[in-house]
Amino acid sequence: MKRLKCSGVYKIKNIINNECYYGSSNNINRRWAKHKKELNENCHCNDILQNAWNKYGESTFIFEYVILCDVSTYEKRKQAEEPFLLKGAYNICKFVDRLPEMKGENHWNFGKRHMDSTKLKISNTLQKLYEDPINHPSYGKEWSEESKQKMRKPKSEEAKRKMSESHKGKTPWNKGGFFSEESRQKMSIAKRGKRSTFAKFTDDEIRNIRSRFLTGETKSQLSKSLGVSFTCVRNIVSMNVYKDVN
């Protein structure tokens, strides 16, 4: 049975010492699932909570609702969550407005470099989390025309200059790398006859996808039935790719 989407403040409570972690979310149940997944895989960003979880074990923690309310904006979140943060023994930051101040050198993670093993763990965790597209924060999101225009807006010459300056003196990630002759042959064969990375469909299939969209199927439904990402379907029906197929 699918749980209802609940918005508000929640807590993760240690039933042995009654110490808690408080948080807020527009989808508490999904947030709990993410907490539990990261804690069980020993990769939670809150070291205090992670250490307690490792010490006492999953069975000693319970997840509870504190207040069900709207926390969709910064002000609403601050008003609802902040009174509880000072009580949270497992909360690292005690104020909601900590976030705007944590920039550059003031950020707790500034200058920190992860080990290769840690990077691999993070990568594997994200891959497992997003195996089901519904878990992605942008799943099903429809962008307004204003947002689309902003994303399409070309970079100014000043922005290009700054990007160029920031890369000067840095070694490209792929410098010195090379592919074996066997790998080159495989890539060559795989790309033959393809017009883009989305060219996994024939022209007739593209026409069918667009027709299904126009007759009422949503992009989410199409992505699930076709076994491709939401972005791939969006690009097809928006004519961002296969522009020559009418």
Tab-separated table of C-alpha atoms in Angstrom:
chain	number	residue	atom	x	y	z
A	1	MET	CA	0.000	0.000	0.000
A	2	LYS	CA	1.407	3.351	-1.044
A	3	ARG	CA	1.920	5.825	1.801
A	4	LEU	CA	0.426	9.285	1.626
A	5	LYS	CA	2.759	12.186	1.019
A	6	CYS	CA	3.162	14.000	4.362
A	7	SER	CA	4.759	17.411	4.820
A	8	GLY	CA	6.122	18.803	8.072
A	9	VAL	CA	8.628	18.190	10.866
A	10	TYR	CA	9.801	14.721	11.908
A	11	LYS	CA	12.248	13.183	14.370
A	12	ILE	CA	14.479	10.129	14.547
A	13	LYS	CA	14.485	9.020	18.183
A	14	ASN	CA	16.864	6.731	20.052
A	15	ILE	CA	14.591	4.801	22.448
A	16	ILE	CA	17.516	3.912	24.740
A	17	ASN	CA	18.665	7.433	25.643
A	18	ASN	CA	15.728	9.438	24.146
A	19	GLU	CA	18.089	11.590	22.086
A	20	CYS	CA	16.657	12.804	18.767
A	21	TYR	CA	17.424	14.154	15.347
A	22	TYR	CA	14.902	16.666	13.956
A	23	GLY	CA	14.293	17.508	10.314
A	24	SER	CA	11.641	18.738	7.924
A	25	SER	CA	10.515	17.709	4.465
A	26	ASN	CA	7.711	18.089	1.942
A	27	ASN	CA	7.672	14.285	1.729
A	28	ILE	CA	8.537	12.878	5.154
A	29	ASN	CA	8.126	9.203	4.246
A	30	ARG	CA	10.513	9.478	1.306
A	31	ARG	CA	12.969	11.434	3.473
A	32	TRP	CA	12.829	8.699	6.131
A	33	ALA	CA	13.596	6.065	3.519
A	34	LYS	CA	16.627	8.058	2.396
A	35	HIS	CA	17.835	8.506	5.997
A	36	LYS	CA	17.528	4.785	6.692
A	37	LYS	CA	19.234	3.796	3.450
A	38	GLU	CA	22.228	6.087	4.048
A	39	LEU	CA	22.539	5.117	7.724
A	40	ASN	CA	22.488	1.395	6.927
A	41	GLU	CA	25.109	1.924	4.227
A	42	ASN	CA	27.243	3.993	6.636
A	43	CYS	CA	27.339	7.046	4.367
A	44	HIS	CA	25.052	9.514	6.151
A	45	CYS	CA	26.221	13.152	6.058
A	46	ASN	CA	25.513	13.603	9.802
A	47	ASP	CA	28.425	11.947	11.603
A	48	ILE	CA	26.791	12.252	15.042
A	49	LEU	CA	23.645	10.420	13.963
A	50	GLN	CA	25.662	7.892	11.945
A	51	ASN	CA	27.906	7.037	14.915
A	52	ALA	CA	24.881	6.580	17.187
A	53	TRP	CA	23.199	4.353	14.580
A	54	ASN	CA	26.347	2.234	14.303
A	55	LYS	CA	26.674	1.992	18.095
A	56	TYR	CA	23.076	1.184	19.084
A	57	GLY	CA	21.758	-0.459	15.915
A	58	GLU	CA	18.757	0.183	13.693
A	59	SER	CA	16.276	-1.516	16.056
A	60	THR	CA	16.790	1.148	18.738
A	61	PHE	CA	15.654	4.041	16.506
A	62	ILE	CA	12.080	5.012	15.688
A	63	PHE	CA	10.782	7.542	13.153
A	64	GLU	CA	7.975	9.822	14.333
A	65	TYR	CA	5.951	12.760	13.035
A	66	VAL	CA	6.287	15.929	15.122
A	67	ILE	CA	4.118	18.418	13.205
A	68	LEU	CA	2.307	17.995	9.905
A	69	CYS	CA	2.378	21.363	8.150
A	70	ASP	CA	3.501	23.175	5.005
A	71	VAL	CA	7.297	23.611	4.838
A	72	SER	CA	7.535	24.424	1.136
A	73	THR	CA	9.135	27.859	1.674
A	74	TYR	CA	12.134	28.979	3.689
A	75	GLU	CA	10.044	31.061	6.110
A	76	LYS	CA	7.527	28.250	6.727
A	77	ARG	CA	10.318	25.771	7.287
A	78	LYS	CA	12.120	28.114	9.688
A	79	GLN	CA	8.952	28.717	11.700
A	80	ALA	CA	8.080	25.014	11.948
A	81	GLU	CA	11.476	23.324	12.363
A	82	GLU	CA	13.735	25.749	14.206
A	83	PRO	CA	12.071	25.475	17.664
A	84	PHE	CA	13.023	21.793	17.736
A	85	LEU	CA	16.614	21.992	16.437
A	86	LEU	CA	18.065	23.127	19.780
A	87	LYS	CA	16.523	20.028	21.395
A	88	GLY	CA	18.090	17.687	18.832
A	89	ALA	CA	21.156	16.058	20.354
A	90	TYR	CA	21.940	14.540	16.968
A	91	ASN	CA	21.481	17.798	15.032
A	92	ILE	CA	24.780	19.368	13.956
A	93	CYS	CA	23.279	22.740	12.997
A	94	LYS	CA	20.799	24.353	15.360
A	95	PHE	CA	19.364	27.070	13.119
A	96	VAL	CA	17.532	26.871	9.813
A	97	ASP	CA	19.202	30.044	8.541
A	98	ARG	CA	22.572	28.303	8.749
A	99	LEU	CA	22.280	27.365	5.094
A	100	PRO	CA	22.642	30.810	3.420
A	101	GLU	CA	25.755	31.501	5.515
A	102	MET	CA	27.510	28.254	4.637
A	103	LYS	CA	29.235	29.430	1.477
A	104	GLY	CA	32.836	29.251	0.300
A	105	GLU	CA	35.332	28.911	3.146
A	106	ASN	CA	32.514	29.008	5.713
A	107	HIS	CA	31.064	25.762	4.409
A	108	TRP	CA	31.768	22.771	6.654
A	109	ASN	CA	32.884	20.740	3.644
A	110	PHE	CA	35.196	23.413	2.154
A	111	GLY	CA	38.545	21.988	1.020
A	112	LYS	CA	37.606	18.434	1.975
A	113	ARG	CA	38.723	15.736	-0.438
A	114	HIS	CA	37.060	12.346	-0.467
A	115	MET	CA	39.074	9.156	-0.793
A	116	ASP	CA	38.508	7.096	-3.940
A	117	SER	CA	36.748	4.445	-1.847
A	118	THR	CA	34.364	7.082	-0.467
A	119	LYS	CA	33.654	8.435	-3.953
A	120	LEU	CA	32.814	4.910	-5.103
A	121	LYS	CA	30.426	4.423	-2.170
A	122	ILE	CA	28.674	7.723	-2.955
A	123	SER	CA	28.421	6.801	-6.628
A	124	ASN	CA	26.989	3.348	-5.888
A	125	THR	CA	24.501	4.792	-3.389
A	126	LEU	CA	23.171	7.331	-5.897
A	127	GLN	CA	22.945	4.746	-8.669
A	128	LYS	CA	20.870	2.436	-6.451
A	129	LEU	CA	18.712	5.319	-5.226
A	130	TYR	CA	17.870	6.515	-8.730
A	131	GLU	CA	17.356	3.076	-10.306
A	132	ASP	CA	13.674	3.920	-9.972
A	133	PRO	CA	13.246	7.351	-11.657
A	134	ILE	CA	10.455	8.238	-9.232
A	135	ASN	CA	13.084	8.742	-6.507
A	136	HIS	CA	14.802	11.514	-8.448
A	137	PRO	CA	13.961	15.013	-7.126
A	138	SER	CA	13.176	16.222	-10.655
A	139	TYR	CA	10.922	13.270	-11.527
A	140	GLY	CA	7.725	14.425	-13.200
A	141	LYS	CA	8.627	18.078	-12.830
A	142	GLU	CA	7.330	20.346	-15.561
A	143	TRP	CA	9.385	23.481	-16.198
A	144	SER	CA	7.636	26.779	-16.889
A	145	GLU	CA	8.361	28.580	-20.148
A	146	GLU	CA	10.202	31.253	-18.172
A	147	SER	CA	12.492	28.622	-16.626
A	148	LYS	CA	13.084	27.007	-20.018
A	149	GLN	CA	14.099	30.366	-21.481
A	150	LYS	CA	16.518	30.955	-18.616
A	151	MET	CA	18.139	27.555	-19.151
A	152	ARG	CA	18.454	28.224	-22.894
A	153	LYS	CA	19.903	31.686	-22.349
A	154	PRO	CA	23.404	31.824	-23.912
A	155	LYS	CA	26.320	32.639	-21.649
A	156	SER	CA	27.617	36.187	-21.796
A	157	GLU	CA	31.156	36.928	-22.939
A	158	GLU	CA	31.995	37.872	-19.341
A	159	ALA	CA	30.751	34.509	-18.082
A	160	LYS	CA	32.730	32.679	-20.770
A	161	ARG	CA	35.859	34.649	-19.833
A	162	LYS	CA	35.473	33.765	-16.150
A	163	MET	CA	34.995	30.088	-16.990
A	164	SER	CA	38.110	30.195	-19.149
A	165	GLU	CA	40.127	31.852	-16.380
A	166	SER	CA	38.985	29.305	-13.806
A	167	HIS	CA	40.276	26.429	-15.968
A	168	LYS	CA	43.685	27.890	-16.722
A	169	GLY	CA	46.532	25.921	-15.206
A	170	LYS	CA	44.331	22.926	-14.436
A	171	THR	CA	45.081	19.514	-15.880
A	172	PRO	CA	42.167	18.084	-17.903
A	173	TRP	CA	40.669	14.987	-16.286
A	174	ASN	CA	41.284	12.914	-19.429
A	175	LYS	CA	44.804	14.151	-20.231
A	176	GLY	CA	47.127	11.244	-20.927
A	177	GLY	CA	44.238	8.806	-21.232
A	178	PHE	CA	43.912	6.571	-24.270
A	179	PHE	CA	41.646	3.862	-25.612
A	180	SER	CA	42.857	0.525	-26.849
A	181	GLU	CA	42.321	-0.332	-30.513
A	182	GLU	CA	39.668	-2.849	-29.476
A	183	SER	CA	37.763	-0.163	-27.517
A	184	ARG	CA	37.954	2.232	-30.463
A	185	GLN	CA	36.523	-0.388	-32.784
A	186	LYS	CA	33.636	-1.082	-30.389
A	187	MET	CA	32.825	2.634	-30.062
A	188	SER	CA	32.987	3.061	-33.813
A	189	ILE	CA	30.570	0.171	-34.432
A	190	ALA	CA	28.198	1.381	-31.689
A	191	LYS	CA	27.965	4.885	-33.157
A	192	ARG	CA	27.466	3.955	-36.797
A	193	GLY	CA	24.262	5.368	-38.207
A	194	LYS	CA	23.416	7.240	-35.010
A	195	ARG	CA	22.689	10.951	-35.065
A	196	SER	CA	22.911	11.564	-31.317
A	197	THR	CA	23.071	9.821	-27.961
A	198	PHE	CA	19.255	9.614	-28.092
A	199	ALA	CA	19.239	7.800	-31.448
A	200	LYS	CA	18.030	4.489	-30.084
A	201	PHE	CA	14.660	4.799	-31.838
A	202	THR	CA	13.722	4.536	-35.481
A	203	ASP	CA	11.916	7.393	-37.221
A	204	ASP	CA	8.609	5.513	-37.031
A	205	GLU	CA	9.074	4.939	-33.305
A	206	ILE	CA	9.732	8.658	-32.792
A	207	ARG	CA	6.524	9.532	-34.641
A	208	ASN	CA	4.634	7.008	-32.501
A	209	ILE	CA	6.004	8.494	-29.256
A	210	ARG	CA	4.969	12.015	-30.258
A	211	SER	CA	1.562	10.769	-31.348
A	212	ARG	CA	0.984	9.028	-28.014
A	213	PHE	CA	1.958	12.207	-26.174
A	214	LEU	CA	-0.446	14.309	-28.228
A	215	THR	CA	-3.292	11.864	-27.576
A	216	GLY	CA	-2.982	12.137	-23.797
A	217	GLU	CA	-0.128	10.005	-22.451
A	218	THR	CA	2.144	11.897	-20.050
A	219	LYS	CA	5.909	12.031	-20.354
A	220	SER	CA	6.222	10.010	-17.133
A	221	GLN	CA	3.983	7.253	-18.510
A	222	LEU	CA	5.923	7.172	-21.765
A	223	SER	CA	9.293	6.998	-20.014
A	224	LYS	CA	8.124	4.025	-17.923
A	225	SER	CA	6.613	2.115	-20.855
A	226	LEU	CA	9.642	2.729	-23.098
A	227	GLY	CA	12.221	2.052	-20.406
A	228	VAL	CA	14.033	5.355	-20.945
A	229	SER	CA	14.555	8.450	-18.821
A	230	PHE	CA	12.015	11.233	-18.420
A	231	THR	CA	14.575	13.622	-19.980
A	232	CYS	CA	14.866	11.457	-23.096
A	233	VAL	CA	11.089	11.511	-23.646
A	234	ARG	CA	10.905	15.239	-22.950
A	235	ASN	CA	13.575	15.941	-25.566
A	236	ILE	CA	11.762	13.806	-28.134
A	237	VAL	CA	8.296	15.358	-27.710
A	238	SER	CA	9.751	18.882	-27.431
A	239	MET	CA	11.628	18.419	-30.736
A	240	ASN	CA	14.982	19.002	-29.046
A	241	VAL	CA	16.208	15.857	-30.825
A	242	TYR	CA	15.103	14.142	-34.058
A	243	LYS	CA	14.133	17.556	-35.394
A	244	ASP	CA	14.116	16.158	-38.944
A	245	VAL	CA	11.435	13.563	-38.111
A	246	ASN	CA	7.928	14.889	-38.788
